[in-house]
Short mmCIF file of C-alpha atoms in Angstrom, two decimals:
data_model
loop_
_atom_site.label_atom_id
_atom_site.label_comp_id
_atom_site.label_asym_id
_atom_site.label_seq_id
_atom_site.Cartn_x
_atom_site.Cartn_y
_atom_site.Cartn_z
CA UNK A 1353 0.00 0.00 0.00
CA UNK A 1354 1.36 3.42 -0.95
CA UNK A 1355 2.11 5.70 1.96
CA UNK A 1356 -0.20 8.63 2.56
CA UNK A 1357 -1.11 10.85 5.49
CA UNK A 1358 -4.14 8.63 6.09
CA UNK A 1359 -2.09 5.40 6.15
CA UNK A 1360 0.54 6.88 8.47
CA UNK A 1361 -2.09 8.26 10.88
CA UNK A 1362 -4.00 4.96 10.87
CA UNK A 1363 -0.81 3.05 11.75
CA UNK A 1364 -0.18 5.46 14.63
CA UNK A 1365 -3.75 5.06 15.86
CA UNK A 1366 -3.37 1.27 15.81
CA UNK A 1367 -0.20 1.60 17.92
CA UNK A 1368 -2.17 3.27 20.70
CA UNK A 1369 -5.05 0.82 20.49
CA UNK A 1370 -7.46 3.18 18.73
CA UNK A 1371 -9.51 2.45 15.62
CA UNK A 1372 -7.92 3.38 12.27
CA UNK A 1373 -9.71 6.03 10.25
CA UNK A 1374 -11.10 5.79 6.73
CA UNK A 1375 -10.75 9.54 6.16
CA UNK A 1376 -9.12 12.40 8.05
CA UNK A 1377 -12.37 14.35 7.83
CA UNK A 1378 -14.81 11.64 8.95
CA UNK A 1379 -15.76 13.46 12.17
CA UNK A 1380 -14.52 10.93 14.75
CA UNK A 1381 -12.25 11.94 17.63
CA UNK A 1382 -9.41 9.92 16.07
CA UNK A 1383 -9.80 11.69 12.72
CA UNK A 1384 -9.95 15.13 14.39
CA UNK A 1385 -6.77 14.51 16.38
CA UNK A 1386 -4.94 13.07 13.37
CA UNK A 1387 -6.02 15.85 10.99
CA UNK A 1388 -5.02 18.59 13.44
CA UNK A 1389 -1.69 17.17 14.64
CA UNK A 1390 -0.30 15.37 11.59
CA UNK A 1391 0.96 18.32 9.45
CA UNK A 1392 2.92 19.98 12.26
CA UNK A 1393 4.44 16.70 13.51
CA UNK A 1394 5.43 15.68 9.96
CA UNK A 1395 7.06 19.05 9.25
CA UNK A 1396 8.85 19.11 12.62
CA UNK A 1397 10.35 15.66 12.04
CA UNK A 1398 11.32 16.52 8.46
CA UNK A 1399 13.00 19.74 9.66
CA UNK A 1400 14.89 18.09 12.53
CA UNK A 1401 17.54 16.37 10.40
CA UNK A 1402 19.00 16.83 6.90
CA UNK A 1403 17.18 13.77 5.52
CA UNK A 1404 18.65 12.66 2.19
CA UNK A 1405 15.20 12.05 0.64
CA UNK A 1406 14.02 15.56 1.61
CA UNK A 1407 17.12 17.53 0.58
CA UNK A 1408 17.11 19.51 -2.62
CA UNK A 1409 19.15 22.12 -4.46
CA UNK A 1410 18.01 24.84 -6.79
CA UNK A 1411 19.03 28.19 -8.23
CA UNK A 1412 16.82 30.82 -6.62
CA UNK A 1413 15.00 33.46 -8.67
CA UNK A 1414 16.04 36.99 -7.76
CA UNK A 1415 13.25 39.37 -6.78
CA UNK A 1416 12.91 42.87 -8.22
CA UNK A 1417 12.42 44.41 -4.76
CA UNK A 1418 15.68 44.87 -2.88
CA UNK A 1419 16.09 44.43 0.88
CA UNK A 1420 15.62 47.53 3.00
CA UNK A 1421 19.02 47.19 4.70
CA UNK A 1422 22.19 45.08 5.01
CA UNK A 1423 22.04 43.15 1.71
CA UNK A 1424 21.86 44.03 -1.98
CA UNK A 1425 19.56 41.28 -3.30
CA UNK A 1426 16.50 39.28 -2.27
CA UNK A 1427 15.62 35.81 -3.61
CA UNK A 1428 12.35 33.89 -3.50
CA UNK A 1429 12.43 30.66 -1.47
CA UNK A 1430 10.71 27.56 -2.92
CA UNK A 1431 7.07 26.91 -2.01
CA UNK A 1432 7.90 23.56 -0.35
CA UNK A 1433 10.77 25.08 1.69
CA UNK A 1434 11.11 23.87 5.30
CA UNK A 1435 14.67 24.78 6.31
CA UNK A 1436 17.90 25.99 4.74
CA UNK A 1437 21.01 23.84 4.92
CA UNK A 1438 23.38 26.13 3.02
CA UNK A 1439 23.61 28.68 0.22
CA UNK A 1440 26.32 29.36 -2.31
CA UNK A 1441 27.00 31.41 -5.38
CA UNK A 1442 26.27 30.17 -8.89
CA UNK A 1443 27.27 26.49 -9.11
CA UNK A 1444 28.29 26.19 -5.44
CA UNK A 1445 26.12 24.71 -2.71
CA UNK A 1446 27.61 26.77 0.12
CA UNK A 1447 29.86 29.65 0.96
CA UNK A 1448 27.86 32.90 0.89
CA UNK A 1449 26.69 35.19 3.67
CA UNK A 1450 22.88 35.31 3.84
CA UNK A 1451 19.85 35.85 6.05
CA UNK A 1452 16.30 34.47 5.79
CA UNK A 1453 13.79 37.27 6.26
CA UNK A 1454 10.04 37.23 5.50
CA UNK A 1455 10.29 33.98 3.48
CA UNK A 1456 13.02 35.47 1.29
CA UNK A 1457 16.77 34.95 1.23
CA UNK A 1458 18.77 38.18 1.47
CA UNK A 1459 22.41 38.27 0.34
CA UNK A 1460 24.95 40.31 -1.60
CA UNK A 1461 25.58 37.45 -4.06
CA UNK A 1462 24.47 38.03 -7.66
CA UNK A 1463 23.26 34.42 -7.97
CA UNK A 1464 22.27 31.87 -5.32
CA UNK A 1465 22.23 28.08 -5.24
CA UNK A 1466 20.17 26.91 -2.27
CA UNK A 1467 20.57 23.57 -0.49
CA UNK A 1468 17.44 23.08 1.58
CA UNK A 1469 14.98 20.70 3.19
CA UNK A 1470 11.62 20.41 1.46
CA UNK A 1471 8.33 18.64 2.19
CA UNK A 1472 8.23 15.53 -0.05
CA UNK A 1473 5.07 13.61 -0.79
CA UNK A 1474 4.39 10.84 1.74
CA UNK A 1475 4.82 8.23 -1.00
CA UNK A 1476 8.52 9.22 -1.15
CA UNK A 1477 9.14 8.52 2.57
CA UNK A 1478 11.56 5.61 3.04
CA UNK A 1479 10.52 2.87 5.48
CA UNK A 1480 12.92 4.04 8.21
CA UNK A 1481 11.44 7.55 8.20
CA UNK A 1482 7.85 6.28 8.02
CA UNK A 1483 8.47 4.13 11.11
CA UNK A 1484 9.91 7.10 13.01
CA UNK A 1485 6.99 9.30 11.96
CA UNK A 1486 4.39 6.71 12.97
CA UNK A 1487 6.07 6.33 16.38
CA UNK A 1488 6.11 10.12 16.86
CA UNK A 1489 2.46 10.38 15.79
CA UNK A 1490 1.44 7.62 18.21
CA UNK A 1491 3.22 9.42 21.07
CA UNK A 1492 1.47 12.69 20.23
CA UNK A 1493 -1.96 11.12 19.63
CA UNK A 1494 -1.87 9.16 22.90
CA UNK A 1495 -2.82 11.83 25.47
CA UNK A 1496 -5.74 13.37 23.54
CA UNK A 1497 -7.21 9.94 22.72
CA UNK A 1498 -6.36 7.71 25.70
CA UNK A 1499 -5.54 10.18 28.51
CA UNK A 1500 -2.84 7.73 29.63
CA UNK A 1501 0.30 9.55 30.73
CA UNK A 1502 2.30 6.37 31.31
CA UNK A 1503 1.47 5.01 27.86
CA UNK A 1504 2.35 8.39 26.30
CA UNK A 1505 5.69 8.38 28.12
CA UNK A 1506 6.51 4.89 26.86
CA UNK A 1507 5.50 5.86 23.31
CA UNK A 1508 7.66 9.00 23.54
CA UNK A 1509 10.71 6.86 24.41
CA UNK A 1510 9.89 4.54 21.51
CA UNK A 1511 9.58 7.54 19.16
CA UNK A 1512 12.98 8.88 20.27
CA UNK A 1513 14.55 5.45 19.64
CA UNK A 1514 12.93 5.16 16.19
CA UNK A 1515 14.07 8.68 15.29
CA UNK A 1516 17.67 7.91 16.34
CA UNK A 1517 17.59 4.73 14.24
CA UNK A 1518 16.19 6.58 11.22
CA UNK A 1519 18.82 9.33 11.50
CA UNK A 1520 21.57 6.70 11.74
CA UNK A 1521 20.34 4.88 8.64
CA UNK A 1522 19.88 8.11 6.68
CA UNK A 1523 23.32 9.43 7.68
CA UNK A 1524 24.97 6.40 6.11
CA UNK A 1525 23.76 7.37 2.63
CA UNK A 1526 26.51 9.86 1.85
CA UNK A 1527 30.25 10.32 2.03
CA UNK A 1528 31.45 11.55 5.40
CA UNK A 1529 32.48 15.20 5.24
CA UNK A 1530 36.00 16.19 6.23
CA UNK A 1531 36.42 18.87 8.88
CA UNK A 1532 37.36 22.12 7.16
CA UNK A 1533 38.63 25.38 8.62
CA UNK A 1534 38.66 24.18 12.24
CA UNK A 1535 40.41 26.81 14.43
CA UNK A 1536 42.23 24.30 16.65
CA UNK A 1537 43.90 22.68 13.63
CA UNK A 1538 45.06 26.08 12.40
CA UNK A 1539 46.44 26.96 15.83
CA UNK A 1540 48.78 23.95 15.86
CA UNK A 1541 50.82 25.63 13.15
#
């Protein structure tokens, strides 16, 4: 079955012993809790780590309006933007001075390549991330639906474990970066 918000929320509901939902707008308590909490929990978990499946790069379009102070240019951020990882000049993924202000990137650079976290479709979530998200959803759904503090605490610990596992798996999908420009190395002479 393809992943969707409904499938993920239903799995979380099953974890806490609640009934799965057929629709997030069906009017049940479970559907209300899932519909209201899911988007924020999903975005928070996506933003918490530079997930490989949710990382993108793009050249930003420069805006006609210039920043009021400090920088010469403003650039429009993508619509699915969650968090910036780095920004660089044309053809480089990092290295420029910038500031995010009012959903725009301000900088003095004449061109910007943005490396950022975006909100992918649920069908693109790998299994390790889906498991971490379901565990986090179950922990958050528990109090409003079961009013059991001890169960919520146990589910919170499980969610933290699943998130650590997911981050570990995801972090193994790229070459390890070398430490660059570390002041203590320079001080050794």
